[in-house]
Amino acid sequence: MLGIQEKSAITEHHNDGNVLKVLELKPDEFENLVGELINIIPDYYVDPLSIADTLERLGKKVAAEKLRIKIPEVKNIRSGDIGEVLASDYIEESTGYSVPIRKLRWRDHRNMAMRGDDVIGIFLNQEKNTISFLKTEAKANKSLSRKVLRDARGELDLDGGLPSPHALAFITQRLLETGQIELANLIEKAQLADGIKTNQVEHLLFTFTASDPGSLQKEAFEEYEGDIVQNSIGLKIKEHQELISSVFQGVIDGLND
């Protein structure tokens, strides 16, 4: 886990049960965050067990190439991937939700963005045998703008604010393929038999920017008039572009060793 909250100065705003947090990475935490991202990014592209199997059968050079061909070369795709990784890590570390599928492992092409909801968090209440969803839109832009926030709002509001049927079907299939049958069955039951209600869903808008997200994100946060609980996280890292380039260069350098 990256410990983003612990590495940041935090400002919070609350509005009728909805929460906005602005996180500004502390200057002395930049190198730590880069190093930790270099360590975890490969797991988002290839299952570590798959890498270990290839390493044992075919050696280090082939195992490195297996990961190398998954790493995006295009700047905006790299930026978006970092945004999704930061959002996923935040979800698992700072909320009650988990992210059971690393969807970037199934991307059609390393230089193409994936369709559908960026990240879906899942919470199981074992006592009540109920399931809840955190529908997440992650935006990674050097400068935040109203257009970026409008686009994110539009994506979150699709399908009545619920996780998209396509995204849930994708997650269910991947869970079945990886042996997580009980969770797959619960999601399928909620989606296809019971029907998901808005009180089973929360939204997370996660932005990763170099500019200060505070005023624009607060404005967008306060404009929401729906009935789905809203979580809005603005992560400001002044060295936005440097972080992205340093992380991917670090991963590639590790593969070349």
C-alpha positions as CSV (number, residue, x, y, z in Angstrom):
1,M,0.0,0.0,0.0
2,L,1.2,3.5,-0.8
3,G,0.0,5.3,2.3
4,I,-1.2,8.3,0.2
5,Q,-3.1,9.9,3.1
6,E,-0.2,9.6,5.4
7,K,2.1,11.2,2.8
8,S,-0.2,14.2,2.3
9,A,-1.5,17.3,3.9
10,I,-5.3,16.9,4.0
11,T,-8.2,19.3,3.7
12,E,-11.7,17.9,4.2
13,H,-15.2,19.2,3.3
14,H,-18.5,17.5,4.2
15,N,-21.9,18.0,2.7
16,D,-25.0,15.9,3.7
17,G,-23.0,12.7,4.2
18,N,-20.8,13.3,1.2
19,V,-17.0,13.8,1.6
20,L,-14.4,15.8,-0.4
21,K,-10.8,15.5,0.5
22,V,-7.9,17.4,-1.0
23,L,-4.6,15.7,-0.5
24,E,-1.4,17.5,-1.3
25,L,1.7,15.2,-1.4
26,K,4.4,16.4,1.1
27,P,7.5,17.5,-0.8
28,D,9.8,15.0,1.1
29,E,7.5,12.1,0.2
30,F,7.9,12.4,-3.6
31,E,10.8,10.0,-4.0
32,N,9.2,7.5,-1.6
33,L,6.0,7.5,-3.6
34,V,7.9,7.0,-6.9
35,G,9.8,4.0,-5.5
36,E,6.6,2.4,-4.1
37,L,4.8,2.9,-7.4
38,I,7.7,1.3,-9.3
39,N,7.3,-1.8,-7.0
40,I,3.5,-2.2,-7.4
41,I,2.8,-1.1,-11.0
42,P,3.9,-4.4,-12.5
43,D,1.2,-6.3,-10.5
44,Y,-1.5,-4.2,-12.2
45,Y,-0.3,-5.3,-15.7
46,V,0.5,-9.0,-15.1
47,D,-0.4,-11.5,-12.3
48,P,2.7,-12.0,-10.2
49,L,2.0,-15.8,-10.2
50,S,2.1,-15.7,-14.0
51,I,5.4,-13.9,-14.0
52,A,6.8,-16.4,-11.5
53,D,5.7,-19.3,-13.6
54,T,7.3,-17.8,-16.7
55,L,10.5,-17.1,-14.8
56,E,10.7,-20.7,-13.6
57,R,10.1,-22.2,-17.1
58,L,11.8,-19.8,-19.4
59,G,14.1,-17.6,-17.4
60,K,14.4,-13.9,-16.4
61,K,14.8,-12.5,-19.9
62,V,11.5,-13.9,-21.1
63,A,9.7,-13.0,-17.8
64,A,10.9,-9.4,-18.2
65,E,9.6,-9.3,-21.8
66,K,6.2,-10.7,-20.7
67,L,5.8,-7.6,-18.6
68,R,7.5,-5.2,-21.0
69,I,5.0,-5.8,-23.8
70,K,2.2,-4.8,-21.3
71,I,3.7,-1.4,-20.4
72,P,2.0,1.5,-22.3
73,E,4.2,3.7,-24.5
74,V,1.8,6.6,-25.0
75,K,2.0,9.4,-22.4
76,N,-1.8,9.9,-21.9
77,I,-2.3,6.2,-21.4
78,R,0.5,6.1,-18.9
79,S,-1.0,9.1,-17.1
80,G,-4.4,7.4,-17.0
81,D,-3.0,4.2,-15.7
82,I,-1.2,5.9,-12.8
83,G,-4.5,7.6,-12.0
84,E,-6.3,4.3,-11.8
85,V,-3.5,2.7,-9.8
86,L,-3.6,5.6,-7.3
87,A,-7.4,5.4,-7.1
88,S,-7.3,1.6,-6.6
89,D,-4.7,1.9,-3.9
90,Y,-6.6,4.6,-2.1
91,I,-9.8,2.6,-2.2
92,E,-8.2,-0.5,-0.6
93,E,-6.2,1.5,2.0
94,S,-8.7,4.2,3.0
95,T,-12.2,2.8,2.5
96,G,-14.0,-0.4,3.4
97,Y,-14.0,-1.5,-0.3
98,S,-11.7,-3.9,-2.1
99,V,-10.7,-3.9,-5.8
100,P,-10.6,-7.6,-6.6
101,I,-9.8,-7.3,-10.3
102,R,-6.7,-5.5,-11.7
103,K,-8.5,-4.8,-15.0
104,L,-5.4,-3.5,-16.8
105,R,-4.2,-7.1,-17.1
106,W,-6.9,-7.7,-19.7
107,R,-6.4,-4.6,-21.8
108,D,-6.7,-5.3,-25.6
109,H,-3.6,-3.3,-26.4
110,R,-1.1,-1.5,-24.2
111,N,-1.5,1.8,-26.0
112,M,-5.3,1.8,-25.9
113,A,-7.6,3.0,-23.0
114,M,-10.1,0.5,-21.6
115,R,-13.8,1.1,-21.9
116,G,-16.3,1.2,-19.0
117,D,-16.0,2.3,-15.4
118,D,-12.5,3.0,-14.4
119,V,-12.5,1.1,-11.1
120,I,-15.3,-0.8,-9.2
121,G,-14.8,-1.2,-5.5
122,I,-16.7,-4.0,-3.7
123,F,-17.8,-4.3,-0.1
124,L,-19.3,-7.5,1.3
125,N,-21.3,-7.4,4.6
126,Q,-20.7,-11.0,5.7
127,E,-23.3,-10.8,8.6
128,K,-26.1,-9.5,6.3
129,N,-24.8,-11.3,3.2
130,T,-25.2,-8.0,1.2
131,I,-23.0,-6.4,-1.4
132,S,-22.2,-2.7,-2.1
133,F,-20.3,-1.1,-4.9
134,L,-18.0,2.0,-5.2
135,K,-18.3,3.3,-8.8
136,T,-15.1,5.2,-9.5
137,E,-14.0,7.6,-12.1
138,A,-10.3,8.4,-12.1
139,K,-8.9,11.5,-13.9
140,A,-5.2,12.2,-14.3
141,N,-4.5,15.7,-15.8
142,K,-1.7,18.1,-15.2
143,S,-4.3,20.9,-14.8
144,L,-7.8,20.2,-13.6
145,S,-10.6,21.9,-15.5
146,R,-14.4,22.2,-15.3
147,K,-14.6,20.1,-18.5
148,V,-12.7,17.3,-16.9
149,L,-15.0,17.3,-13.9
150,R,-18.1,17.5,-16.1
151,D,-16.9,14.5,-18.1
152,A,-16.3,12.6,-14.9
153,R,-19.7,13.5,-13.6
154,G,-21.3,12.3,-16.8
155,E,-19.5,9.0,-16.5
156,L,-20.5,8.5,-12.9
157,D,-24.2,9.3,-13.8
158,L,-24.4,6.8,-16.6
159,D,-26.7,3.8,-16.1
160,G,-28.6,5.7,-13.4
161,G,-25.4,6.1,-11.4
162,L,-25.1,2.3,-11.0
163,P,-22.0,0.3,-12.1
164,S,-22.4,-0.4,-15.8
165,P,-23.7,-3.9,-16.7
166,H,-20.6,-4.3,-19.0
167,A,-18.2,-3.5,-16.1
168,L,-20.0,-6.0,-13.7
169,A,-20.1,-8.7,-16.3
170,F,-16.4,-8.2,-17.0
171,I,-15.6,-8.4,-13.3
172,T,-17.7,-11.5,-12.8
173,Q,-16.1,-13.3,-15.6
174,R,-12.6,-12.5,-14.5
175,L,-13.4,-13.6,-10.9
176,L,-14.7,-16.9,-12.2
177,E,-11.5,-17.4,-14.3
178,T,-9.4,-16.7,-11.2
179,G,-11.3,-19.0,-8.9
180,Q,-13.1,-16.4,-6.9
181,I,-16.4,-18.1,-7.5
182,E,-18.3,-17.1,-4.4
183,L,-17.7,-13.4,-5.0
184,A,-18.6,-13.8,-8.7
185,N,-21.9,-15.5,-7.8
186,L,-22.8,-12.7,-5.3
187,I,-22.2,-10.0,-7.9
188,E,-24.1,-11.9,-10.6
189,K,-27.1,-12.4,-8.2
190,A,-27.1,-8.7,-7.2
191,Q,-26.9,-7.6,-10.8
192,L,-29.2,-10.0,-12.6
193,A,-31.6,-11.5,-10.0
194,D,-32.0,-8.9,-7.2
195,G,-31.3,-5.7,-9.0
196,I,-28.8,-3.2,-7.6
197,K,-30.4,-0.2,-5.8
198,T,-28.9,3.2,-5.4
199,N,-28.5,2.7,-1.7
200,Q,-26.0,-0.1,-2.5
201,V,-23.8,2.3,-4.5
202,E,-21.4,5.1,-3.7
203,H,-19.4,7.2,-6.1
204,L,-15.7,8.1,-6.0
205,L,-14.3,10.9,-8.2
206,F,-10.5,10.6,-7.9
207,T,-8.3,13.3,-9.5
208,F,-4.5,13.3,-9.8
209,T,-3.3,16.7,-10.9
210,A,-0.4,19.2,-10.6
211,S,-2.7,22.1,-10.1
212,D,-4.7,22.8,-7.0
213,P,-8.0,20.8,-7.3
214,G,-9.6,22.4,-4.3
215,S,-11.9,25.1,-5.6
216,L,-13.0,23.4,-8.9
217,Q,-13.5,20.0,-7.3
218,K,-15.4,21.6,-4.3
219,E,-17.6,23.4,-6.8
220,A,-18.4,20.2,-8.7
221,F,-18.9,18.4,-5.4
222,E,-21.5,20.9,-4.1
223,E,-23.4,20.9,-7.4
224,Y,-24.4,17.2,-7.1
225,E,-28.1,16.9,-6.4
226,G,-28.6,13.1,-6.7
227,D,-29.1,10.5,-3.9
228,I,-26.0,8.5,-4.3
229,V,-23.3,9.0,-1.6
230,Q,-20.4,11.0,-3.1
231,N,-16.7,10.7,-2.3
232,S,-14.4,13.2,-4.0
233,I,-10.6,12.9,-3.7
234,G,-8.3,15.5,-5.2
235,L,-4.6,14.4,-5.1
236,K,-2.2,17.2,-5.9
237,I,1.3,16.3,-6.8
238,K,3.2,19.3,-8.1
239,E,5.7,17.0,-10.0
240,H,2.8,15.4,-11.9
241,Q,4.7,14.7,-15.1
242,E,7.9,13.9,-13.4
243,L,6.2,11.3,-11.3
244,I,4.7,9.5,-14.3
245,S,7.9,9.5,-16.3
246,S,10.0,8.5,-13.3
247,V,7.7,5.6,-12.4
248,F,7.6,4.1,-15.9
249,Q,11.3,4.7,-16.5
250,G,12.0,2.9,-13.2
251,V,10.0,-0.1,-14.2
252,I,11.7,-0.3,-17.5
253,D,15.2,0.1,-15.9
254,G,14.3,-2.8,-13.6
255,L,13.4,-5.0,-16.6
256,N,16.7,-4.1,-18.3
257,D,18.9,-5.1,-15.3
